[in-house]
XYZ file of C-alpha atoms in Angstrom:
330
model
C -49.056 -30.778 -78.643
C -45.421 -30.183 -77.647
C -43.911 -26.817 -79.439
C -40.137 -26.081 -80.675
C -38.785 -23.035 -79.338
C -35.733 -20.883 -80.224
C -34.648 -20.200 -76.177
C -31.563 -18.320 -75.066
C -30.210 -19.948 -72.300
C -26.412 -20.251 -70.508
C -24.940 -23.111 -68.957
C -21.821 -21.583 -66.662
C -22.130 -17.899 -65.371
C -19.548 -15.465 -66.760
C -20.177 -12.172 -69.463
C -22.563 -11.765 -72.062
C -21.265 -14.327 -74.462
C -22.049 -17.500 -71.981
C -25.196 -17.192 -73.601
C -26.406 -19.775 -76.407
C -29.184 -19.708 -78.734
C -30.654 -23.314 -79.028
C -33.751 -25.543 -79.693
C -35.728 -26.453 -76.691
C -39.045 -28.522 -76.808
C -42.018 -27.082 -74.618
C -44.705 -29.518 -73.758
C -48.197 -28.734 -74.547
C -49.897 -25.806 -71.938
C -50.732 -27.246 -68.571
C -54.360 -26.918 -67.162
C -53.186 -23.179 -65.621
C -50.607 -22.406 -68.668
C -50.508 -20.137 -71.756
C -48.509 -20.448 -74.460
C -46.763 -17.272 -76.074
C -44.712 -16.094 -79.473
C -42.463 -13.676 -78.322
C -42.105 -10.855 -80.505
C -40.231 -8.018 -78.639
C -37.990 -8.235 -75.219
C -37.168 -5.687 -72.635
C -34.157 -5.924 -71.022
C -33.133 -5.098 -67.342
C -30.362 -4.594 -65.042
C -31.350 -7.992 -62.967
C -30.626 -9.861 -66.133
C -27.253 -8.880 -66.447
C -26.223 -9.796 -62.894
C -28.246 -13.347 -63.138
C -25.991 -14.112 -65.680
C -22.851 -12.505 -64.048
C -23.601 -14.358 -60.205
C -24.116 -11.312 -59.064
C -28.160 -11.038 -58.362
C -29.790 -12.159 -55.058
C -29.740 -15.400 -56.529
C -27.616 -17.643 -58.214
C -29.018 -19.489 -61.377
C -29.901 -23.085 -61.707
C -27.433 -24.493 -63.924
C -26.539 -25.865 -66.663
C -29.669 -24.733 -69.494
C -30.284 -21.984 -67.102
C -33.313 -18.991 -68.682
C -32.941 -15.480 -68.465
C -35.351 -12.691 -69.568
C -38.663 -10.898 -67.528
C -40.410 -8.614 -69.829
C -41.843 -9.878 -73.221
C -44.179 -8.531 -75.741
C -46.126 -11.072 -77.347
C -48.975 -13.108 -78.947
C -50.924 -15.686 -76.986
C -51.268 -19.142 -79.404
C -52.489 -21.907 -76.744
C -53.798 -22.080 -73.807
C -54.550 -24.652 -71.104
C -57.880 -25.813 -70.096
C -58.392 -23.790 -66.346
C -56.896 -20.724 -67.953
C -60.076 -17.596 -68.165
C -58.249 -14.678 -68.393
C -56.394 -15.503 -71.923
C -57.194 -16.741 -74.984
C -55.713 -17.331 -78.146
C -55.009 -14.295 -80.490
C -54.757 -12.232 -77.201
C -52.017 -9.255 -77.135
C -50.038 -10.017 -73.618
C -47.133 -8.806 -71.604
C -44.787 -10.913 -69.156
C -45.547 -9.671 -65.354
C -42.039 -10.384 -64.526
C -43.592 -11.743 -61.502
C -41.122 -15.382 -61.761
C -38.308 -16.617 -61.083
C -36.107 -15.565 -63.723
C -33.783 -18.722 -64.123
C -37.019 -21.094 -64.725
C -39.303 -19.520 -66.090
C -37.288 -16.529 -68.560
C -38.921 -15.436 -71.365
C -35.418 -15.470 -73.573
C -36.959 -17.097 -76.320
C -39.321 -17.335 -79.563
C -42.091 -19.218 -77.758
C -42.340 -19.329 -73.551
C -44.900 -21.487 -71.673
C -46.149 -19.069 -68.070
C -48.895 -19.987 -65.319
C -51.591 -16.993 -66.204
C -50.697 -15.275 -63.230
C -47.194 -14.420 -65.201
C -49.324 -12.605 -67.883
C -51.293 -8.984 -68.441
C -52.948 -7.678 -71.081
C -51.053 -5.447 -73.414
C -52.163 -1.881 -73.561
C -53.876 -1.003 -76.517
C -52.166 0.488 -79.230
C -48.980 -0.429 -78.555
C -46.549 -2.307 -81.156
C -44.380 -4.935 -79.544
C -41.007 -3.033 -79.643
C -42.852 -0.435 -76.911
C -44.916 -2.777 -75.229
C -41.474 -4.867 -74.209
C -40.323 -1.322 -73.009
C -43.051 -0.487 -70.073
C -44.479 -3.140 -67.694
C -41.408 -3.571 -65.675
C -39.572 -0.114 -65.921
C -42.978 1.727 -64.951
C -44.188 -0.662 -62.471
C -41.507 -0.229 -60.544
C -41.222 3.025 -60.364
C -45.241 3.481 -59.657
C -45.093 0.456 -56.970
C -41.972 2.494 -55.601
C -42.760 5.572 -55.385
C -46.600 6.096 -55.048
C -47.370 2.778 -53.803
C -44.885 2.723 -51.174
C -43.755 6.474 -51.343
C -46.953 7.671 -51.223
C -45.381 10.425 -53.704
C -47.247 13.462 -53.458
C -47.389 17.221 -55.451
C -44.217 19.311 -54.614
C -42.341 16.332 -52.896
C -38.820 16.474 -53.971
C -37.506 13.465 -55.398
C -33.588 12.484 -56.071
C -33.527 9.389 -58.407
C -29.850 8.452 -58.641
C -29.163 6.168 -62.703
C -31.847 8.259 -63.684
C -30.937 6.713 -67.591
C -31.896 3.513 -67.017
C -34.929 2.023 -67.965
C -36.442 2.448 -64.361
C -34.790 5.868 -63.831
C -36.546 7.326 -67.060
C -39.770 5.875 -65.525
C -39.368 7.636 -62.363
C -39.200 10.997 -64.239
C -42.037 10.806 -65.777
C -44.167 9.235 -62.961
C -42.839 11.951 -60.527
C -43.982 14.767 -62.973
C -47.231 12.601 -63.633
C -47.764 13.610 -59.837
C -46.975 16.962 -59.557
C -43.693 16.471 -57.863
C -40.156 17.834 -58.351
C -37.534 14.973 -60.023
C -33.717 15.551 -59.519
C -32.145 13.033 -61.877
C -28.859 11.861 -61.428
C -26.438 10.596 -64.427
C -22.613 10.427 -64.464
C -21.969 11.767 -67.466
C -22.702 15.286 -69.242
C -23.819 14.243 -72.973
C -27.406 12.351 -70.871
C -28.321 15.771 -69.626
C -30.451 16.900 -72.247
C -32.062 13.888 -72.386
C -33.050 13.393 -68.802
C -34.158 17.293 -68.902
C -36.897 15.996 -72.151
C -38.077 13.722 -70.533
C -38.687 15.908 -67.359
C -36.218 16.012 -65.088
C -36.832 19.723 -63.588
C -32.796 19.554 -61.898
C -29.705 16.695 -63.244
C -26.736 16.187 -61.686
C -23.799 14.886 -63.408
C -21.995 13.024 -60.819
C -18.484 13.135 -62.089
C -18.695 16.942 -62.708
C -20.821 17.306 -58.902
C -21.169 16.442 -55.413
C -24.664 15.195 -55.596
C -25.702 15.719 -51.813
C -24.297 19.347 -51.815
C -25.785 19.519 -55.392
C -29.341 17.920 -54.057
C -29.323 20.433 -51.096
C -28.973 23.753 -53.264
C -31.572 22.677 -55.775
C -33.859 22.279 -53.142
C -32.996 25.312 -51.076
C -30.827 23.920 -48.252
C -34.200 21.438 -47.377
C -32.914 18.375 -49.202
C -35.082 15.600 -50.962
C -38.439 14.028 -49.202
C -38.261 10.887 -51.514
C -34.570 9.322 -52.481
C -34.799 6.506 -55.349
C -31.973 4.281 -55.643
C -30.924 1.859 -57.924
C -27.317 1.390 -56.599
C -26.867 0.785 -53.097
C -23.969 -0.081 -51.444
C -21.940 1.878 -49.396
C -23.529 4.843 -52.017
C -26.899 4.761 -49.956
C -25.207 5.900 -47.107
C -23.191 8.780 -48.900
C -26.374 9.974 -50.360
C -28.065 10.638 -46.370
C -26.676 14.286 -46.606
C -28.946 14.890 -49.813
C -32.154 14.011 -47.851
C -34.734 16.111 -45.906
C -35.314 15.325 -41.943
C -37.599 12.122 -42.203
C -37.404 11.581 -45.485
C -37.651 8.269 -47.219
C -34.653 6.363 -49.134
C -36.193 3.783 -51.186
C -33.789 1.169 -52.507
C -34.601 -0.920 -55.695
C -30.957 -1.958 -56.481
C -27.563 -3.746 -56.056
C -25.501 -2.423 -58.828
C -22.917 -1.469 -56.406
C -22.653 -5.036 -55.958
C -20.992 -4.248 -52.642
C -23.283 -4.599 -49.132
C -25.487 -1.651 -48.676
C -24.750 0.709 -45.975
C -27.459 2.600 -44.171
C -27.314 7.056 -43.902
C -27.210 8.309 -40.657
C -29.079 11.244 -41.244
C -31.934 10.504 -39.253
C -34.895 10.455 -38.667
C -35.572 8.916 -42.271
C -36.959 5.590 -43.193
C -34.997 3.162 -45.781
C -37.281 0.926 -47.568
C -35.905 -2.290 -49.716
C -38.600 -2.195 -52.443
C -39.452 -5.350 -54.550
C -41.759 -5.072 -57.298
C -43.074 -8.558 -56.441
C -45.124 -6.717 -53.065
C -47.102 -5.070 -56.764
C -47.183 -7.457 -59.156
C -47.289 -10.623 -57.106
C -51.282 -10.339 -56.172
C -53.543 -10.044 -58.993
C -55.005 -7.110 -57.511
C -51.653 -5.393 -57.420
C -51.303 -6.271 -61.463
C -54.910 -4.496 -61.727
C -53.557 -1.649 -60.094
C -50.193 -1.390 -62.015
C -52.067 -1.657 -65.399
C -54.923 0.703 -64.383
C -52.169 3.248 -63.900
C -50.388 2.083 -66.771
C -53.209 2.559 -69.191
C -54.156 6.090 -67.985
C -50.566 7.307 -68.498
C -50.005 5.902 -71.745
C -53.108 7.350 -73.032
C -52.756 10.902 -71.378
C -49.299 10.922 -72.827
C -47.767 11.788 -69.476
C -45.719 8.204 -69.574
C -43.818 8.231 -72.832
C -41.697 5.087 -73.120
C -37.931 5.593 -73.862
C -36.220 2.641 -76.489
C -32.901 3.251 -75.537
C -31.768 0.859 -78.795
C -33.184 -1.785 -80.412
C -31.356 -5.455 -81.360
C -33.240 -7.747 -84.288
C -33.101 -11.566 -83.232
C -32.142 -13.806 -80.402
C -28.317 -14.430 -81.557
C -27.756 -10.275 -80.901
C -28.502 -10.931 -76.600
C -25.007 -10.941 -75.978
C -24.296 -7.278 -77.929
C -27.787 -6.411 -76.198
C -26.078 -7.465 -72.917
C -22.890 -5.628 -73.560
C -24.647 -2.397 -74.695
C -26.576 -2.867 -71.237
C -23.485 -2.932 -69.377
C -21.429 0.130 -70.913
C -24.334 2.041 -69.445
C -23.838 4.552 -72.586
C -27.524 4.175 -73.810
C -30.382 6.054 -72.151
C -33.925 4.071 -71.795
C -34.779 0.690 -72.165
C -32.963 -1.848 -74.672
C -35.270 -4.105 -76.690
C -34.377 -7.087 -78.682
C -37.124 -7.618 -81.444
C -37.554 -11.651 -81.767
């Protein structure tokens, strides 16, 4: 039968406080469908531009969704669905299109496909704090990277929620992260959670910076979240045929490629990972055995109680003051 929801949606793009909290009816679970209470969300970087008209797509308006990563409770489920059942633990894949399908919400209706099993022993404010963050950096950067012990690795907005990933699954490897953050009082933080060199980029140059920490060689893997004409200033920091990865847009301005070459750029999207269900195996396999060897430690950057505190989530999100991921517990 057809469920109320509490969804977060906007109707006109524009700053965090386009968004509205209202009642939305959700029809019963189709035959591939599940039905999930949303008790925790993770936020991301995408989310923010969505809203703003700024991501690589523009939102379906008005009543447009928002939101990829959820922790939450499975409470129906459609009749073709195997993989789910109700009472099961689950995670959004963030593996849809974010404007349809957002998980913004008390209650969301996804095919299967958008769902994975929660690792065990989680609570729901941590669970909404890993799929995303460390599947992208895994998919990025041994995946795709094929990230190795003693590779060098510059990860430029090392505090984000991706960027504290990174850390940790470069360590997790055996190779050597060089975090970047633009401001001094992160430091610390990025150095506890593993980060063997930082950079703070308004005190330092960060190629000339990259290329002493390294010993004049420069960095084999380059993990960027920013792009934009940015990429191009970082070729300098980068070994001969080394390989830039790019994950991001928050330059917002068109991406320019280094010069330094040979090298190889790479446009990563975590959808080459999650979009097969053999990829999702993968990304939870890897997942699981970090979480439980302790050598991927989530990071809660802050934590908001209920939907109507998305927009101060939002706005916390975009002062890019916090460090780790921002959860708002539903």
């Amino acid at each position: 039968m057809p469920t109320t929801a509490r969804s977060v949606l906007f109707h006109e793009i524009g700053g965090p406080d386009v968004f509205t909290v209202e009642e939305t009816v959700l029809p019963a679970p189709g035959p591939d469908e599940v039905l999930v209470r949303i008790e925790a969300l993770g936020l991301n970087r995408a989310e923010a531009m969505l809203r703003s008209g700024t991501y690589f797509h523009q939102p379906t308006l008005p009543g447009a969704r928002n939101g990829y990563e959820a922790a939450g409770v499975v409470t129906a489920a459609g009749p073709e669905v195997t993989a789910f059942a109700p009472g099961d633990l689950v995670l959004s894949a963030a593996n849809f299109r974010l404007d349809t399908h957002g998980v913004y919400g008390d209650h969301v209706l996804l095919p299967q496909s958008a769902l994975v099993p929660r690792p065990a022993g989680l609570d729901a404010v941590t669970a909404a704090a890993v799929w995303l963050t460390y599947t992208t950096a895994y998919g990025a950067l041994v995946e795709r990277g094929r990230l190795a012990a003693g590779h060098r690795v510059l990860i430029t907005g090392a505090s984000s929620g991706v960027g504290t990933a990174a850390i940790q699954v470069a360590r997790r490897a055996g190779a050597v992260p060089i975090a970047t953050t633009r401001t001094e009082d992160k430091r610390q933080a990025l150095l506890d959670l593993g980060a063997e060199h930082v950079v703070v980029t308004g005190r330092e140059e960060v190629t000339e910076a990259t290329r002493r920490l390294t010993g004049g060689r420069g960095a084999d893997i380059v993990l960027d979240a920013i792009g934009g004409p940015y990429l191009r200033e970082l070729g300098p920091a980068a070994a001969e045929d080394a390989l830039f990865i790019s994950y991001g847009w928050l330059s917002e301005r068109p991406t320019e490629l280094p010069m330094q070459w040979p090298l190889t750029v790479h446009g990563y999207s975590n959808l080459i990972l999650t979009g097969s269900p053999e990829g999702r195996r993968r990304a939870a396999r890897y997942l699981a055995a970090g979480l439980a060897d302790g050598s991927l430690r989530p990071v809660i950057g802050e934590v908001f109680d209920g939907l109507e505190r998305m927009a101060d989530a939002h706005r916390l999100m975009e002062s890019n003051t916090h460090t780790g991921k921002i959860v708002v517990r539903v």
